[in-house]
Coordinates of C-alpha atoms in Angstrom, one line a residue:
Chain A
M1 CA 83.9 43.9 184.6
S2 CA 80.7 45.7 184.7
A3 CA 77.6 44.5 182.9
W4 CA 77.4 47.4 180.5
R5 CA 80.9 46.9 179.3
A6 CA 80.3 43.2 178.8
A7 CA 77.3 44.3 176.7
G8 CA 79.7 46.2 174.4
L9 CA 79.1 49.7 175.6
N10 CA 81.8 52.1 176.6
Y11 CA 81.6 54.6 179.4
I12 CA 80.4 57.4 177.0
N13 CA 77.4 55.3 175.8
F14 CA 76.7 54.3 179.4
S15 CA 76.7 57.8 180.8
N16 CA 74.7 59.1 177.9
I17 CA 72.0 56.5 178.5
A18 CA 72.0 57.3 182.2
A19 CA 71.8 61.1 181.4
R20 CA 68.9 60.5 179.0
L21 CA 67.0 58.5 181.6
L22 CA 67.6 61.2 184.2
R23 CA 66.3 63.9 181.8
R24 CA 63.2 61.9 181.2
A25 CA 62.6 61.6 184.9
L26 CA 62.7 65.3 185.5
K27 CA 59.6 67.3 186.4
P28 CA 57.8 68.6 183.3
E29 CA 58.8 72.2 183.8
F30 CA 62.5 71.3 183.7
R31 CA 62.2 68.5 181.1
A32 CA 61.7 70.7 178.1
E33 CA 64.9 72.7 178.9
A34 CA 66.8 69.6 179.6
A35 CA 65.6 67.9 176.4
K36 CA 67.3 70.6 174.4
R37 CA 70.7 69.4 175.7
D38 CA 69.9 65.9 174.5
E39 CA 69.8 66.8 170.8
S40 CA 72.7 66.2 168.5
H41 CA 73.1 67.2 164.9
I42 CA 76.7 66.1 164.1
R43 CA 77.3 63.9 161.1
I44 CA 80.4 61.8 161.1
T45 CA 81.9 60.4 157.9
K46 CA 84.8 58.1 157.8
W47 CA 87.6 58.8 155.4
A48 CA 90.2 56.6 153.7
D49 CA 92.8 57.5 151.1
G50 CA 91.6 61.0 150.8
K51 CA 88.0 60.1 150.0
P52 CA 84.9 59.7 152.2
I53 CA 83.8 56.1 152.6
R54 CA 80.3 55.7 151.1
Q55 CA 78.2 54.4 153.9
E56 CA 77.7 57.3 156.3
S57 CA 77.6 56.3 159.9
S58 CA 75.7 58.6 162.2
A59 CA 76.8 56.6 165.2
Chain B
M1 CA 84.9 101.3 129.1
L2 CA 83.1 104.2 127.6
G3 CA 85.4 106.6 129.4
R4 CA 88.5 105.1 127.9
F5 CA 86.9 105.3 124.5
G6 CA 86.0 109.0 125.0
S7 CA 89.6 109.9 125.8
L8 CA 90.9 108.1 122.7
V9 CA 88.4 109.9 120.4
P10 CA 88.2 113.5 121.5
L11 CA 85.8 114.4 118.7
V12 CA 82.7 112.8 120.2
T13 CA 79.3 114.3 119.5
Q14 CA 77.3 116.0 122.1
N15 CA 74.8 113.3 122.2
V16 CA 77.3 110.6 123.2
Q17 CA 78.9 112.9 125.8
Q18 CA 75.6 113.3 127.5
Q19 CA 74.8 109.7 127.4
R20 CA 78.2 108.9 128.9
G21 CA 77.5 111.2 131.8
M22 CA 74.1 109.6 132.3
A23 CA 75.6 106.1 132.1
T24 CA 78.2 106.8 134.8
L25 CA 75.6 108.4 137.0
K26 CA 73.4 105.4 136.6
S27 CA 76.2 102.9 137.1
I28 CA 77.3 104.8 140.3
S29 CA 73.7 104.7 141.6
I30 CA 73.5 101.0 140.9
R31 CA 76.7 100.3 142.7
L32 CA 75.7 102.5 145.6
K33 CA 72.5 100.5 145.9
S34 CA 74.3 97.2 145.9
V35 CA 76.9 98.4 148.5
K36 CA 74.0 99.6 150.7
N37 CA 72.4 96.2 150.4
I38 CA 75.7 94.5 151.4
Q39 CA 76.0 96.7 154.4
K40 CA 72.5 95.8 155.5
I41 CA 73.3 92.1 155.2
T42 CA 76.6 92.4 157.1
Q43 CA 74.9 94.5 159.8
S44 CA 72.2 91.9 160.3
M45 CA 74.7 89.1 160.3
K46 CA 76.6 91.0 163.0
M47 CA 73.4 91.3 165.1
V48 CA 72.7 87.6 164.7
S49 CA 76.2 86.6 165.7
A50 CA 76.2 89.0 168.6
A51 CA 73.2 87.2 170.0
K52 CA 74.7 83.8 169.3
Y53 CA 78.0 85.0 170.9
S54 CA 76.4 86.1 174.2
R55 CA 74.8 82.7 174.5
A56 CA 78.0 80.9 173.5
E57 CA 79.9 82.9 176.1
R58 CA 77.4 82.1 178.8
E59 CA 77.6 78.4 178.0
L60 CA 81.4 78.5 177.8
K61 CA 81.6 79.8 181.3
Q62 CA 79.7 76.7 182.5
T63 CA 81.9 74.4 180.4
R64 CA 85.3 75.7 181.4
P65 CA 85.5 73.6 184.6
I66 CA 84.8 70.5 182.6
G67 CA 87.8 71.1 180.4
S68 CA 90.2 72.2 183.1
G69 CA 89.2 69.3 185.2
A70 CA 90.1 66.9 182.4
T71 CA 93.4 68.6 181.6
Q72 CA 94.4 68.7 185.3
F73 CA 94.5 64.9 185.4
Y74 CA 96.9 64.7 182.5
E75 CA 99.1 67.3 184.1
K76 CA 99.1 65.9 187.6
A77 CA 99.8 62.3 186.4
E78 CA 102.6 63.6 184.1
I79 CA 101.5 61.4 181.2
S80 CA 103.8 61.5 178.3
A81 CA 103.4 60.1 174.8
P82 CA 104.6 56.5 174.6
E83 CA 107.7 56.1 172.6
D84 CA 106.9 52.7 171.0
L85 CA 103.7 54.1 169.6
P86 CA 104.5 57.2 167.5
Q87 CA 101.1 57.4 165.9
K88 CA 99.4 60.7 166.6
L89 CA 96.0 62.0 166.2
L90 CA 95.1 65.6 165.5
I91 CA 91.5 66.8 166.0
A92 CA 90.7 70.0 164.2
M93 CA 87.9 71.9 165.9
T94 CA 86.2 74.2 163.3
S95 CA 82.7 74.5 162.0
D96 CA 80.8 74.5 158.8
R97 CA 80.3 78.2 158.6
G98 CA 82.6 80.8 157.1
L99 CA 82.7 84.6 157.2
C100 CA 84.4 84.7 160.5
G101 CA 87.9 86.0 160.0
A102 CA 90.9 83.7 160.4
V103 CA 89.4 81.3 163.0
H104 CA 89.3 78.2 160.7
T105 CA 92.5 79.1 158.8
S106 CA 94.6 79.4 162.0
V107 CA 93.5 75.9 163.2
A108 CA 94.2 74.5 159.7
R109 CA 97.6 76.2 159.6
L110 CA 98.7 74.7 162.9
I111 CA 97.7 71.3 161.6
R112 CA 99.4 71.9 158.3
N113 CA 102.6 72.8 160.1
E114 CA 102.5 69.5 162.1
L115 CA 101.8 67.6 158.9
N116 CA 104.7 69.1 157.1
N117 CA 107.0 67.8 159.9
D118 CA 105.7 64.3 159.8
Q119 CA 103.3 62.9 157.3
Q120 CA 103.6 59.2 158.3
N121 CA 102.4 59.0 161.8
L122 CA 99.8 61.7 161.9
K123 CA 96.1 61.3 161.2
V124 CA 93.6 64.1 161.3
V125 CA 90.0 64.2 162.4
C126 CA 88.3 67.2 160.8
V127 CA 85.4 68.6 162.8
G128 CA 83.5 71.0 160.6
D129 CA 83.5 71.4 156.9
K130 CA 85.9 74.3 156.9
S131 CA 89.0 72.5 158.1
R132 CA 88.2 69.6 155.8
L133 CA 87.9 71.9 152.8
I134 CA 91.3 73.5 153.7
L135 CA 93.1 70.2 154.4
Q136 CA 91.6 67.7 152.0
R137 CA 93.4 68.8 148.8
M138 CA 97.0 68.6 150.2
Y139 CA 96.6 66.1 153.0
G140 CA 93.5 64.1 152.0
K141 CA 95.2 60.9 152.8
N142 CA 95.8 61.9 156.4
I143 CA 92.1 62.5 157.1
I144 CA 90.5 59.5 158.8
M145 CA 87.2 61.2 159.8
A146 CA 85.2 64.2 159.0
C147 CA 82.3 65.7 160.7
N148 CA 79.8 68.2 159.6
E149 CA 76.5 69.8 160.5
I150 CA 78.3 71.6 163.3
G151 CA 78.2 75.3 164.0
R152 CA 74.6 75.9 163.1
L153 CA 73.5 75.3 166.6
P154 CA 75.5 75.4 169.8
P155 CA 77.4 72.1 170.3
T156 CA 75.9 69.7 172.9
F157 CA 77.6 67.1 175.0
T158 CA 75.8 64.5 172.9
D159 CA 77.6 65.8 169.8
A160 CA 80.9 65.5 171.7
S161 CA 80.2 62.0 172.9
K162 CA 79.2 60.8 169.5
L163 CA 82.5 62.1 168.2
A164 CA 84.5 60.6 171.0
D165 CA 82.7 57.3 170.5
A166 CA 83.6 57.4 166.8
I167 CA 87.2 58.2 167.5
L168 CA 87.5 55.4 170.0
N169 CA 85.9 53.0 167.5
S170 CA 88.0 54.2 164.6
Q171 CA 90.5 51.3 164.8
Y172 CA 93.2 53.8 164.6
A173 CA 95.7 53.1 167.4
F174 CA 97.2 56.3 168.5
G175 CA 99.7 56.8 171.3
S176 CA 98.8 60.5 171.9
G177 CA 96.8 63.2 170.3
Q178 CA 96.0 66.8 170.2
I179 CA 92.8 68.7 169.9
V180 CA 93.5 71.9 168.0
F181 CA 91.0 74.6 168.8
N182 CA 90.6 78.4 169.3
R183 CA 90.7 79.4 172.9
F184 CA 88.4 82.3 173.5
K185 CA 90.1 85.2 175.3
S186 CA 88.0 88.2 174.8
V187 CA 85.6 89.6 172.2
V188 CA 88.4 90.7 170.0
S189 CA 91.0 88.0 170.6
Y190 CA 91.4 84.2 170.6
S191 CA 94.5 82.0 170.4
T192 CA 94.9 78.7 168.7
Q193 CA 95.8 76.1 171.3
T194 CA 96.1 72.4 171.7
L195 CA 94.8 70.1 174.3
P196 CA 96.5 66.7 174.8
V197 CA 94.7 63.4 174.7
F198 CA 96.4 60.1 175.4
S199 CA 95.7 56.5 174.8
L200 CA 95.1 54.0 177.5
A201 CA 98.6 52.5 177.2
A202 CA 100.1 55.9 177.7
V203 CA 98.1 56.5 180.9
K204 CA 99.0 53.1 182.3
T205 CA 102.7 53.7 182.1
A206 CA 102.5 57.3 183.4
A207 CA 105.1 58.1 186.1
K208 CA 102.9 59.7 188.7
L209 CA 99.8 57.7 188.3
P210 CA 100.1 56.2 191.9
V211 CA 99.2 59.6 193.3
Y212 CA 95.6 58.6 192.5
D213 CA 94.1 56.2 194.9
S214 CA 92.3 53.0 194.1
L215 CA 92.7 52.9 190.4
D216 CA 92.2 49.8 188.4
D217 CA 92.3 49.3 184.7
E218 CA 88.6 49.6 184.3
V219 CA 88.3 52.9 186.1
I220 CA 91.1 54.3 184.0
Q221 CA 89.6 53.1 180.8
S222 CA 86.2 54.5 181.8
Y223 CA 87.7 57.8 182.8
L224 CA 89.7 58.1 179.7
E225 CA 86.6 57.6 177.5
F226 CA 84.7 60.1 179.5
S227 CA 87.5 62.7 179.6
L228 CA 88.0 62.5 175.8
A229 CA 84.3 63.4 175.4
S230 CA 84.5 66.2 177.9
L231 CA 87.7 67.6 176.3
L232 CA 86.1 67.5 172.9
Y233 CA 83.0 69.2 174.4
Y234 CA 85.1 71.9 176.0
A235 CA 87.1 72.5 172.8
M236 CA 83.8 72.7 170.8
K237 CA 82.4 75.3 173.1
E238 CA 85.6 77.4 173.0
G239 CA 85.7 77.1 169.3
A240 CA 82.1 78.1 168.9
C241 CA 82.5 81.1 171.2
S242 CA 85.6 82.3 169.4
E243 CA 84.0 81.8 166.1
Q244 CA 80.9 83.8 166.9
S245 CA 83.0 86.6 168.5
S246 CA 85.3 86.6 165.5
R247 CA 82.4 86.7 163.1
M248 CA 81.0 89.6 165.0
T249 CA 84.2 91.6 164.6
A250 CA 84.5 90.6 161.0
M251 CA 81.0 91.7 160.2
D252 CA 81.5 94.9 162.1
N253 CA 84.5 95.7 160.0
A254 CA 82.7 94.8 156.8
S255 CA 79.8 97.1 157.7
K256 CA 82.4 99.9 158.5
N257 CA 84.1 99.3 155.2
A258 CA 80.8 99.3 153.3
G259 CA 80.0 102.6 155.1
E260 CA 83.2 104.2 153.9
M261 CA 82.5 102.9 150.4
I262 CA 79.0 104.4 150.5
D263 CA 80.4 107.8 151.6
K264 CA 82.9 107.8 148.7
L265 CA 80.3 106.7 146.2
T266 CA 77.8 109.3 147.3
L267 CA 80.4 111.9 146.9
T268 CA 81.3 110.8 143.4
F269 CA 77.6 110.5 142.6
N270 CA 76.9 114.0 143.6
R271 CA 80.0 115.4 142.0
T272 CA 79.1 113.7 138.7
R273 CA 75.6 114.9 138.8
Q274 CA 76.8 118.4 139.5
A275 CA 79.2 118.1 136.5
V276 CA 76.4 117.0 134.2
I277 CA 74.2 119.9 135.3
T278 CA 77.0 122.4 134.9
R279 CA 77.8 121.1 131.5
E280 CA 74.3 121.2 130.3
L281 CA 74.0 124.8 131.6
I282 CA 77.1 125.8 129.7
E283 CA 75.8 124.2 126.6
I284 CA 72.5 126.1 126.8
I285 CA 74.1 129.4 127.6
S286 CA 76.7 129.2 124.9
G287 CA 74.1 128.1 122.5
A288 CA 71.9 131.0 123.5
S289 CA 74.7 133.5 123.1
A290 CA 75.6 132.1 119.7
L291 CA 72.2 133.0 118.4

């Protein structure tokens, strides 16, 4: 079992962290363009019994 | 209103007659102005979505290999839904924005048909406000997750991975699932299709899994997590592209219809104006000859 999974991450989190670090390591002229791909605006709400659950997780 | 009144009471005074003519002229010109404004709006919306569309199509071309790669695995390994786990998950790929033809409704219709067959073992994840709005009244109890703030900007992989993460952590154990999205074909056409997703248990028992070399459980698990995110990303891109192209056509049609309406209204306007002038002339001449 790899260390990141033992720490409670799944592969999606792991690869996203890796991608973010790679984007930060780019040369400045490419970094701005790559930073745009790092953004996320999606809002996720859990539903139960036909109603949204109050606390909104933006996980 | 006034017109109906006038026909009921034929003995109207000249003054009212004239006012009626003026009123229709004015109301026609007001309507003409509002239709012209609507045409301006739809035209500019068309321009905006044309720009967004060309960007979405460019990005879609880059994304297609990601999607086909992930689907190839499912096909080659011949994974089928496990029979002991009938729970299914449906993911509706729409967006928050409307005014784009039947893009959202066709996704929702496909899901509605599935739900009509089987209410018990189906859960729905609504991506985008539109599918949620359509489905929540009838099938609110089947929705386990809803996402919004999507469709304003082009979807990113981070969006898709957040969604995949949320689905994996949703505590809903599904045997298999489907992503329902609109596959972009050309500027004027799209088709509503589904992409399969499977749970870890389904993949482990797949018949032809041994064709892949050196697989252990952890590799499969990692790959499944990642492939869910990439399938979602691919479906988002396809959906965004078909939405923009469909909005473009919808707005084009709206502008065309507004143009037709403007032509008709202008004709009526001119005709009414001419009628008023003619009537006034007749009144003056007959008045003069009566003297």
